[in-house]
Amino acid sequence: MSRRSLLTTSATAASVLGLPRPAAAEPAASGTGSLHLAPAHQQLTALRNRRISSRALLDQLLKHHARVNPGLNAVVTTDAAAARTAADAADHHLATTGKVLGPLHGLPITVKDALETKGLRTTCGSPDLADHVPDADADAVALLRAAGAVIVGKTNVPPLCQDIQTSNTIFGTTKNPYAADRTAGGSSGGPSVSVAAGLSSLEIGSDLAGSLRLPAAYCGVYALRTSRGASPIVPTRGHIPRPPGWLTSSDMITLGPIARTAADLDLLLDVLAAPSPADGAAWKIDLPAPHKSRLGHYRVGVWADDPYCHVGADVRELMAAAVRAFRSAGASVDESARPVDFAASDTLFQRLMYATASATADDTAFAADVKAAEALPDDDPSALYLKSRTMRHRDWARADEDRQKLRAQWAGYFAEHDILITPAAPTAAVLDQTAVPTPQRYITVDGQKRPYFDQTGWLNLAGPVGLPALVMPAGRTDDGLPLAIQIIGPYLSDRTLIAVAKLLAHTLPAAPSAPALTA
């Protein structure tokens, strides 16, 4: 028997026969008294059928917040009065017109504190923004409201989203819902914990260097980094950083849904995938539907481990279980072909990330960085950061050309493969290191110390080339921590990745429910 019994005999049989596994792939609320803990699509069905009112669902959720959130610190700003007003308005509209406001009619949800919300404090974890109350919604938040969502509050992030764990001096540390000594990940730690703990059925995360997918993996929930070409498929204006009032954002950042089921990713993607308001009059985004309905129809690439970012024993076993699941379903599985060179891709990603992050540096600090970079030899440990941060436009244009060549390599790979399965992270959630200075942090993989930022190595494969990438729970460690895999697909295959995750959810074991879901 394996260390975690990743695939039970009955689940394996179900996989071979193409049947759902015996254990339910998603939790179902019994009656309406616990409907706040149900997946979003169940809540919305109940709202539309008037089995529950938006106000009643909101009040259930707020009671759950009062019980659970103090121990997790995921939701850091709330406005219950405004949420009740919005819920009452949704109920009145449905009662008087018989029509819903939109696909998220009356659904109470939380929003990452990096996204500006009109009239509701948005700090992005920065003391400089502790009292910032926007006068306009971020474009993505506006899409939520237009779809009928009820905004309950804001979820915690590290300062300016610049860490891969979630803590700041305004609100403190967000706890992992499975183990208080483990990190929730970052920067979308608050959003992922909110969803995992039933404080919200849906969330929006942002992802530059795994900030959406790493916390989702550590907290046992689903998350999708959406496709990004010259423009993102989910508008990013109003995301901090950049500073409030800026109209541009990083050329690699994306926004995407977080949920407890793959079906709910689809639901929120329908709302979020939209052109920016300036482009909305001319075109719409119509993502291709998946063309295959069974796991056995897919051509699957698997990149289970790599010397550049070795994974631990639990993750290696998890990847082997995923391979068995695909092969049992009849899929074509290729474990040898590699789309790109891992190290070269990661170096290019870091260069582009450091370059785009310099846009908001003040003139004095940037001038000091330029001077320091010019004095450094290329092999200095700080050279990659400083020389990338201060590169000339000519150098950036050449790095961008390298990015386009890297995109072409991926496109060539996906001409022969439908999807690529990789680890989400080297291990399950690592120990929280909030009290440790960043240069002294590290992770441990199979007993060996490794650099702190190795946590996002696998996630960063998709970053520089704008590919969609989905993280889904797929098992647990012996001590009950969630494990996850990553599914990467070709540009604009976002819906295909969700379809694959739905199928896999009936084959691979789900992560255990967070204790707060039964609180």
Coordinates of C-alpha atoms in Angstrom, one line a residue:
M1 CA 0.0 0.0 0.0
S2 CA 1.3 3.5 -0.8
R3 CA 2.1 6.0 1.9
R4 CA -1.2 7.8 1.2
S5 CA -3.4 5.3 -0.5
L6 CA -3.8 7.8 -3.4
L7 CA -6.1 5.6 -5.4
T8 CA -8.5 3.3 -3.7
T9 CA -9.5 0.1 -5.5
S10 CA -13.0 1.3 -6.1
A11 CA -11.8 4.7 -7.4
T12 CA -9.4 2.9 -9.8
A13 CA -12.2 0.7 -11.1
A14 CA -14.4 3.7 -11.6
S15 CA -11.5 5.4 -13.6
V16 CA -11.2 2.4 -15.9
L17 CA -14.9 2.2 -16.5
G18 CA -15.2 5.9 -17.0
L19 CA -17.7 6.2 -14.1
P20 CA -17.7 8.7 -11.2
R21 CA -15.8 7.6 -8.2
P22 CA -17.8 6.4 -5.2
A23 CA -16.9 9.4 -3.0
A24 CA -18.7 12.6 -4.0
A25 CA -16.5 14.9 -6.1
E26 CA -18.0 17.9 -4.4
P27 CA -19.8 18.6 -1.0
A28 CA -23.5 19.0 -1.1
A29 CA -25.4 21.0 1.5
S30 CA -28.2 19.2 3.3
G31 CA -31.2 21.5 3.3
T32 CA -30.8 25.2 3.3
G33 CA -29.5 25.5 6.8
S34 CA -25.9 24.8 5.6
L35 CA -26.3 26.2 2.1
H36 CA -23.5 28.7 2.7
L37 CA -21.0 25.8 2.7
A38 CA -22.3 24.4 -0.7
P39 CA -20.5 25.1 -4.0
A40 CA -21.4 28.3 -5.7
H41 CA -23.5 26.6 -8.4
Q42 CA -25.7 24.9 -5.8
Q43 CA -26.1 28.2 -4.0
L44 CA -27.1 30.0 -7.2
T45 CA -29.6 27.3 -8.1
A46 CA -31.3 27.7 -4.7
L47 CA -31.3 31.5 -5.1
R48 CA -32.9 31.3 -8.5
N49 CA -35.5 28.8 -7.4
R50 CA -36.2 30.9 -4.3
R51 CA -35.4 28.0 -2.0
I52 CA -33.4 30.6 -0.1
S53 CA -33.2 34.4 -0.3
S54 CA -29.9 36.3 -0.8
R55 CA -30.4 37.9 2.6
A56 CA -30.8 34.6 4.3
L57 CA -27.8 33.1 2.6
L58 CA -25.8 36.2 3.5
D59 CA -26.8 36.0 7.2
Q60 CA -25.8 32.3 7.3
L61 CA -22.4 33.2 5.8
L62 CA -21.9 36.1 8.3
K63 CA -22.6 33.8 11.2
H64 CA -20.0 31.3 9.8
H65 CA -17.6 34.2 9.5
A66 CA -18.1 35.1 13.2
R67 CA -17.4 31.4 14.2
V68 CA -14.5 30.7 11.8
N69 CA -12.7 33.7 10.6
P70 CA -11.1 34.9 13.9
G71 CA -9.0 31.7 14.0
L72 CA -7.9 32.0 10.3
N73 CA -7.8 35.8 9.7
A74 CA -8.7 35.4 6.0
V75 CA -11.3 38.1 5.7
V76 CA -9.9 41.4 7.0
T77 CA -12.4 44.1 6.1
T78 CA -16.2 43.6 5.9
D79 CA -19.2 45.9 5.4
A80 CA -22.2 43.8 6.5
A81 CA -24.6 46.7 6.2
A82 CA -23.7 47.3 2.5
A83 CA -23.8 43.6 1.8
R84 CA -27.3 43.3 3.4
T85 CA -28.5 46.3 1.3
A86 CA -27.3 44.6 -1.9
A87 CA -28.8 41.3 -0.9
D88 CA -32.1 42.9 -0.1
A89 CA -32.0 44.6 -3.5
A90 CA -31.4 41.3 -5.3
D91 CA -34.3 39.7 -3.5
H92 CA -36.6 42.6 -4.3
H93 CA -35.6 42.5 -8.0
L94 CA -36.3 38.8 -8.3
A95 CA -39.6 39.1 -6.4
T96 CA -40.9 42.0 -8.5
T97 CA -39.6 41.0 -12.0
G98 CA -39.1 37.3 -11.8
K99 CA -35.7 37.8 -13.3
V100 CA -32.2 37.5 -12.0
L101 CA -29.7 40.4 -12.1
G102 CA -27.1 38.2 -13.7
P103 CA -25.3 34.8 -13.5
L104 CA -24.2 35.6 -9.9
H105 CA -27.5 36.9 -8.7
G106 CA -27.5 37.5 -5.0
L107 CA -24.4 35.4 -4.3
P108 CA -22.3 36.7 -1.3
I109 CA -18.6 36.5 -2.0
T110 CA -15.3 38.0 -0.8
V111 CA -12.7 39.8 -2.9
K112 CA -8.9 39.9 -2.7
D113 CA -7.7 43.1 -1.0
A114 CA -5.5 43.8 -4.0
L115 CA -8.6 44.7 -6.1
E116 CA -10.1 48.1 -5.6
T117 CA -13.7 48.1 -4.3
K118 CA -15.7 51.3 -4.4
G119 CA -16.5 52.6 -1.0
L120 CA -14.7 49.6 0.7
R121 CA -11.2 49.9 2.1
T122 CA -8.5 48.4 -0.1
T123 CA -5.1 48.3 1.4
C124 CA -3.2 45.5 -0.5
G125 CA -1.6 44.9 2.9
S126 CA 0.4 48.1 2.8
P127 CA 0.5 50.6 5.7
D128 CA 0.7 53.4 3.2
L129 CA -2.8 52.3 1.9
A130 CA -4.3 51.5 5.4
D131 CA -7.0 54.2 4.9
H132 CA -7.4 53.9 1.1
V133 CA -11.1 53.8 0.1
P134 CA -11.4 53.7 -3.7
D135 CA -14.0 55.8 -5.5
A136 CA -14.3 53.2 -8.3
D137 CA -14.2 49.5 -8.6
A138 CA -11.5 47.5 -10.3
D139 CA -12.7 46.4 -13.7
A140 CA -13.0 42.8 -12.5
V141 CA -15.0 43.8 -9.4
A142 CA -17.3 45.8 -11.6
L143 CA -17.9 42.6 -13.6
L144 CA -18.8 40.8 -10.4
R145 CA -21.3 43.5 -9.4
A146 CA -22.8 43.6 -12.9
A147 CA -23.3 39.8 -12.6
G148 CA -25.3 40.3 -9.4
A149 CA -22.7 39.3 -6.8
V150 CA -23.0 40.7 -3.3
I151 CA -19.5 41.9 -2.0
V152 CA -19.2 40.9 1.7
G153 CA -15.6 41.9 2.4
K154 CA -11.9 41.8 1.5
T155 CA -9.4 39.0 2.0
N156 CA -5.8 39.3 3.3
V157 CA -2.6 39.6 1.2
P158 CA 1.1 40.2 1.9
P159 CA 2.3 43.8 1.6
L160 CA 1.7 44.8 -2.1
C161 CA 1.4 41.1 -2.9
Q162 CA 5.1 40.7 -2.8
D163 CA 5.5 37.5 -0.9
I164 CA 4.4 33.9 -1.2
Q165 CA 3.0 33.7 2.3
T166 CA 0.3 36.0 3.7
S167 CA 1.0 38.4 6.5
N168 CA 1.2 42.1 7.0
T169 CA 1.5 44.7 9.8
I170 CA -2.1 46.0 9.3
F171 CA -4.0 42.7 9.7
G172 CA -1.4 40.1 10.7
T173 CA -1.0 36.5 9.4
T174 CA -3.6 34.4 7.6
K175 CA -3.5 30.8 8.8
N176 CA -3.6 27.7 6.7
P177 CA -7.0 26.1 7.3
Y178 CA -5.4 22.6 7.7
A179 CA -2.5 23.4 10.1
A180 CA -1.9 26.7 11.9
D181 CA 1.9 26.3 11.7
R182 CA 1.8 26.0 7.8
T183 CA 1.7 28.9 5.4
A184 CA -1.5 29.7 3.5
G185 CA 0.7 30.7 0.6
G186 CA 0.6 34.0 -1.2
S187 CA -0.2 36.4 -2.4
S188 CA -3.8 35.1 -2.7
G189 CA -3.6 33.5 0.7
G190 CA -6.6 35.2 2.1
P191 CA -8.8 34.4 -0.9
S192 CA -7.7 30.7 -0.9
V193 CA -8.4 30.3 2.8
S194 CA -11.7 32.1 2.4
V195 CA -12.8 29.6 -0.2
A196 CA -11.4 26.6 1.6
A197 CA -13.0 27.5 4.9
G198 CA -16.4 28.3 3.4
L199 CA -16.1 32.0 4.0
S200 CA -16.9 32.5 0.3
S201 CA -17.8 30.0 -2.4
L202 CA -15.8 32.0 -5.0
E203 CA -12.9 34.4 -5.1
I204 CA -10.7 36.2 -7.6
G205 CA -6.9 35.8 -7.3
S206 CA -4.1 37.4 -9.1
D207 CA -1.1 35.6 -10.5
L208 CA 2.3 36.9 -11.6
A209 CA 4.7 34.4 -9.9
G210 CA 2.2 31.8 -8.8
S211 CA 0.4 34.1 -6.4
L212 CA -3.0 32.5 -7.3
R213 CA -2.0 28.9 -7.8
L214 CA 0.4 28.4 -4.9
P215 CA -2.0 29.2 -2.1
A216 CA -4.8 27.3 -3.9
A217 CA -2.5 24.2 -3.9
Y218 CA -1.6 24.7 -0.2
C219 CA -5.3 25.2 0.8
G220 CA -6.8 22.4 -1.2
V221 CA -8.9 24.4 -3.6
Y222 CA -9.1 24.9 -7.4
A223 CA -7.6 27.9 -9.2
L224 CA -7.1 29.0 -12.8
R225 CA -4.4 31.3 -14.0
T226 CA -6.2 32.6 -17.2
S227 CA -4.6 33.1 -20.6
R228 CA -2.7 36.3 -21.4
G229 CA -1.6 37.5 -24.8
A230 CA -0.9 41.1 -25.6
S231 CA -3.8 41.8 -23.3
P232 CA -5.3 39.6 -20.5
I233 CA -8.6 37.9 -21.0
V234 CA -9.7 39.2 -17.5
P235 CA -9.2 43.0 -17.2
T236 CA -6.6 43.9 -14.6
R237 CA -7.1 47.7 -14.2
G238 CA -7.6 48.5 -10.5
H239 CA -5.3 45.8 -9.3
I240 CA -2.7 46.9 -6.7
P241 CA 0.2 46.9 -7.4
R242 CA 0.4 49.1 -9.7
P243 CA -0.6 52.1 -7.4
P244 CA -4.1 53.3 -7.1
G245 CA -5.0 55.4 -10.2
W246 CA -2.7 53.6 -12.6
L247 CA -4.3 52.4 -15.8
T248 CA -1.6 49.8 -16.6
S249 CA -0.4 46.6 -14.9
S250 CA 2.4 44.2 -15.3
D251 CA 2.7 42.5 -18.7
M252 CA 2.5 39.1 -17.1
I253 CA -0.1 39.4 -14.4
T254 CA -3.5 37.7 -14.8
L255 CA -6.6 37.4 -12.7
G256 CA -8.5 34.2 -12.3
P257 CA -11.1 32.3 -10.3
I258 CA -10.7 30.3 -7.1
A259 CA -13.4 27.8 -6.1
R260 CA -14.0 24.5 -4.3
T261 CA -15.0 22.7 -7.5
A262 CA -13.9 22.8 -11.1
A263 CA -17.5 23.5 -12.1
D264 CA -17.4 26.8 -10.1
L265 CA -14.2 27.8 -11.9
D266 CA -16.2 27.6 -15.1
L267 CA -19.1 29.6 -13.6
L268 CA -16.8 32.5 -12.5
L269 CA -14.7 32.4 -15.7
D270 CA -18.0 33.1 -17.7
V271 CA -18.3 36.4 -15.7
L272 CA -14.6 37.5 -15.7
A273 CA -13.5 36.7 -19.2
A274 CA -14.3 40.0 -20.9
P275 CA -12.5 42.8 -22.8
S276 CA -11.6 46.0 -20.9
P277 CA -14.4 48.5 -20.9
A278 CA -12.6 50.6 -23.5
D279 CA -12.6 47.6 -25.9
G280 CA -16.1 46.2 -25.0
A281 CA -17.9 48.1 -27.8
A282 CA -15.8 46.4 -30.5
W283 CA -15.3 42.8 -29.5
K284 CA -16.0 40.1 -26.9
I285 CA -14.0 37.2 -25.6
D286 CA -15.4 33.8 -26.7
L287 CA -13.1 31.1 -25.3
P288 CA -13.1 27.8 -27.3
A289 CA -15.1 25.0 -25.7
P290 CA -13.4 21.7 -25.0
H291 CA -13.5 19.3 -27.9
K292 CA -13.1 16.1 -25.9
S293 CA -15.4 14.6 -23.4
R294 CA -13.4 11.7 -21.9
L295 CA -10.0 11.5 -20.2
G296 CA -9.1 8.7 -22.6
H297 CA -9.4 11.1 -25.6
Y298 CA -6.6 13.3 -24.4
R299 CA -2.9 13.4 -25.5
V300 CA -1.3 14.0 -22.1
G301 CA 2.3 15.2 -21.5
V302 CA 3.7 14.6 -18.0
W303 CA 6.6 16.5 -16.5
A304 CA 6.8 14.8 -13.1
D305 CA 10.2 16.0 -11.8
D306 CA 13.2 17.9 -12.9
P307 CA 16.7 18.4 -11.5
Y308 CA 16.1 22.2 -11.7
C309 CA 13.3 22.0 -9.2
H310 CA 13.1 18.5 -7.6
V311 CA 9.9 17.5 -5.9
G312 CA 9.5 15.5 -2.7
A313 CA 8.4 11.9 -2.3
D314 CA 4.8 12.7 -1.7
V315 CA 4.6 14.7 -4.9
R316 CA 6.4 12.1 -6.9
E317 CA 3.9 9.5 -5.7
L318 CA 1.1 11.9 -6.6
M319 CA 2.4 12.4 -10.1
A320 CA 2.7 8.6 -10.5
A321 CA -1.0 8.3 -9.4
A322 CA -2.0 10.9 -12.0
V323 CA -0.2 9.0 -14.7
R324 CA -2.0 5.8 -13.7
A325 CA -5.3 7.5 -13.8
F326 CA -4.8 8.8 -17.3
R327 CA -3.5 5.5 -18.6
S328 CA -6.3 3.6 -16.9
A329 CA -8.7 5.9 -18.7
G330 CA -7.1 5.1 -22.1
A331 CA -5.3 8.4 -22.6
S332 CA -2.1 8.7 -24.6
V333 CA 0.6 9.6 -22.0
D334 CA 4.0 10.9 -22.9
E335 CA 6.4 11.2 -19.9
S336 CA 9.6 12.1 -21.9
A337 CA 9.0 15.1 -24.1
R338 CA 9.8 18.5 -22.6
P339 CA 8.3 21.7 -24.1
V340 CA 11.2 24.0 -22.9
D341 CA 14.4 24.1 -20.9
F342 CA 13.3 24.6 -17.3
A343 CA 16.3 26.7 -16.2
A344 CA 16.3 29.0 -19.3
S345 CA 12.6 29.6 -19.0
D346 CA 12.8 30.4 -15.3
T347 CA 15.7 32.9 -15.9
L348 CA 13.8 34.6 -18.6
F349 CA 10.7 34.8 -16.4
Q350 CA 12.7 36.4 -13.6
R351 CA 14.3 38.9 -15.9
L352 CA 10.9 40.0 -17.2
M353 CA 9.3 40.0 -13.7
Y354 CA 12.0 42.2 -12.2
A355 CA 11.9 44.6 -15.2
T356 CA 8.1 45.1 -15.0
A357 CA 8.2 45.6 -11.2
S358 CA 10.5 48.6 -11.6
A359 CA 7.8 50.7 -13.2
T360 CA 6.6 52.2 -10.0
A361 CA 10.0 52.7 -8.3
D362 CA 10.7 56.3 -7.2
D363 CA 13.4 58.1 -9.1
T364 CA 15.9 58.2 -6.3
A365 CA 15.7 54.5 -5.5
F366 CA 15.8 53.6 -9.2
A367 CA 18.9 55.8 -9.8
A368 CA 20.6 54.0 -7.0
D369 CA 19.6 50.6 -8.5
V370 CA 21.1 51.7 -11.8
K371 CA 24.4 52.7 -10.2
A372 CA 24.6 49.4 -8.2
A373 CA 23.8 47.3 -11.3
E374 CA 26.5 49.0 -13.4
A375 CA 29.1 48.1 -10.7
L376 CA 28.1 44.4 -10.5
P377 CA 29.8 41.6 -12.4
D378 CA 27.3 39.3 -14.2
D379 CA 28.1 36.4 -11.9
D380 CA 27.3 38.3 -8.7
P381 CA 24.3 36.8 -6.8
S382 CA 22.5 40.1 -7.0
A383 CA 23.2 40.7 -10.7
L384 CA 20.1 39.0 -12.1
Y385 CA 17.8 41.1 -10.0
L386 CA 19.5 44.5 -10.4
K387 CA 20.5 44.2 -14.0
S388 CA 17.0 43.0 -15.0
R389 CA 15.3 45.7 -12.9
T390 CA 17.3 48.4 -14.6
M391 CA 17.7 47.0 -18.2
R392 CA 17.5 49.3 -21.1
H393 CA 14.5 49.2 -23.4
R394 CA 16.7 47.6 -26.1
D395 CA 17.5 44.8 -23.7
W396 CA 13.8 44.4 -22.7
A397 CA 12.8 44.2 -26.4
R398 CA 15.3 41.4 -26.9
A399 CA 14.1 39.6 -23.8
D400 CA 10.6 40.0 -25.2
E401 CA 11.7 38.4 -28.4
D402 CA 13.0 35.5 -26.4
R403 CA 9.6 35.3 -24.8
Q404 CA 7.9 35.1 -28.2
K405 CA 10.4 32.3 -29.2
L406 CA 9.5 30.5 -26.0
R407 CA 5.8 30.8 -26.8
A408 CA 6.5 29.2 -30.2
Q409 CA 8.3 26.3 -28.5
W410 CA 5.2 25.7 -26.3
A411 CA 2.9 26.0 -29.3
G412 CA 5.0 23.3 -31.0
Y413 CA 4.7 21.0 -28.0
F414 CA 0.9 21.5 -27.9
A415 CA 0.6 20.6 -31.5
E416 CA 1.5 17.0 -30.3
H417 CA -0.1 17.2 -26.8
D418 CA -3.4 18.5 -25.6
I419 CA -2.3 19.2 -22.0
L420 CA 0.8 19.0 -19.8
I421 CA 0.6 17.7 -16.2
T422 CA 3.2 19.0 -13.7
P423 CA 3.6 19.3 -9.9
A424 CA 2.0 22.4 -8.5
A425 CA 4.8 22.8 -5.9
P426 CA 7.7 20.6 -4.6
T427 CA 5.8 19.8 -1.4
A428 CA 2.6 20.3 0.5
A429 CA 2.3 23.6 2.4
V430 CA 5.6 24.5 4.1
L431 CA 6.0 26.0 7.5
D432 CA 5.0 29.6 7.9
Q433 CA 8.1 31.8 8.1
T434 CA 6.6 35.2 8.7
A435 CA 9.0 35.9 11.6
V436 CA 12.1 35.0 9.5
P437 CA 13.8 37.6 7.3
T438 CA 13.3 36.7 3.6
P439 CA 17.1 36.0 2.9
Q440 CA 17.1 33.5 5.7
R441 CA 14.0 31.5 4.6
Y442 CA 14.2 28.1 3.1
I443 CA 12.1 25.1 2.4
T444 CA 12.9 21.4 3.0
V445 CA 12.4 18.8 0.4
D446 CA 13.1 15.2 1.3
G447 CA 15.3 16.4 4.1
Q448 CA 17.3 18.8 2.0
K449 CA 17.3 22.6 2.4
R450 CA 16.2 24.4 -0.7
P451 CA 15.7 28.1 -1.7
Y452 CA 12.5 29.7 -0.4
F453 CA 11.3 30.7 -3.8
D454 CA 11.6 27.1 -5.2
Q455 CA 8.0 26.8 -4.1
T456 CA 6.9 28.6 -7.3
G457 CA 9.4 27.0 -9.7
W458 CA 6.8 24.8 -11.5
L459 CA 4.1 27.5 -11.5
N460 CA 6.4 29.9 -13.2
L461 CA 6.6 27.8 -16.4
A462 CA 3.4 29.3 -17.6
G463 CA 4.1 32.9 -16.5
P464 CA 6.3 34.4 -19.1
V465 CA 4.3 32.9 -22.0
G466 CA 0.8 33.7 -20.9
L467 CA -0.5 30.1 -20.9
P468 CA -3.5 29.1 -18.9
A469 CA -2.6 26.9 -15.9
L470 CA -5.0 25.2 -13.4
V471 CA -4.2 23.9 -10.0
M472 CA -6.4 21.2 -8.5
P473 CA -6.4 19.2 -5.2
A474 CA -5.5 15.6 -5.9
G475 CA -4.7 13.9 -2.6
R476 CA -3.2 14.4 0.8
T477 CA -0.1 13.7 2.9
D478 CA 0.0 11.3 5.8
D479 CA -0.6 14.2 8.2
G480 CA -3.6 15.5 6.2
L481 CA -2.2 18.4 4.2
P482 CA -3.6 18.8 0.7
L483 CA -1.5 18.0 -2.4
A484 CA -2.1 19.4 -5.9
I485 CA -1.2 19.0 -9.5
Q486 CA -1.0 21.6 -12.2
I487 CA -2.5 21.3 -15.7
I488 CA -1.1 23.6 -18.4
G489 CA -2.6 24.0 -21.8
P490 CA -2.1 25.9 -25.0
Y491 CA -3.0 29.6 -25.2
L492 CA -6.8 30.2 -24.8
S493 CA -7.5 26.6 -23.7
D494 CA -8.8 27.7 -20.4
R495 CA -12.1 25.9 -20.7
T496 CA -10.3 22.7 -21.8
L497 CA -8.3 22.8 -18.6
I498 CA -11.4 23.1 -16.5
A499 CA -13.0 20.2 -18.4
V500 CA -10.0 18.0 -17.7
A501 CA -10.1 19.0 -14.0
K502 CA -13.8 18.0 -13.8
L503 CA -13.0 14.6 -15.2
L504 CA -10.0 14.1 -13.0
A505 CA -12.0 15.0 -9.9
H506 CA -13.9 11.7 -10.4
T507 CA -10.6 9.8 -10.6
L508 CA -8.1 11.3 -8.2
P509 CA -8.9 11.6 -4.5
A510 CA -10.0 15.0 -3.4
A511 CA -8.2 16.9 -0.7
P512 CA -9.8 16.5 2.8
S513 CA -12.3 19.2 3.6
A514 CA -10.9 22.0 5.6
P515 CA -12.0 21.7 9.3
A516 CA -13.7 25.1 9.1
L517 CA -16.2 23.7 6.5
T518 CA -17.8 21.7 9.3
A519 CA -17.4 24.4 12.0

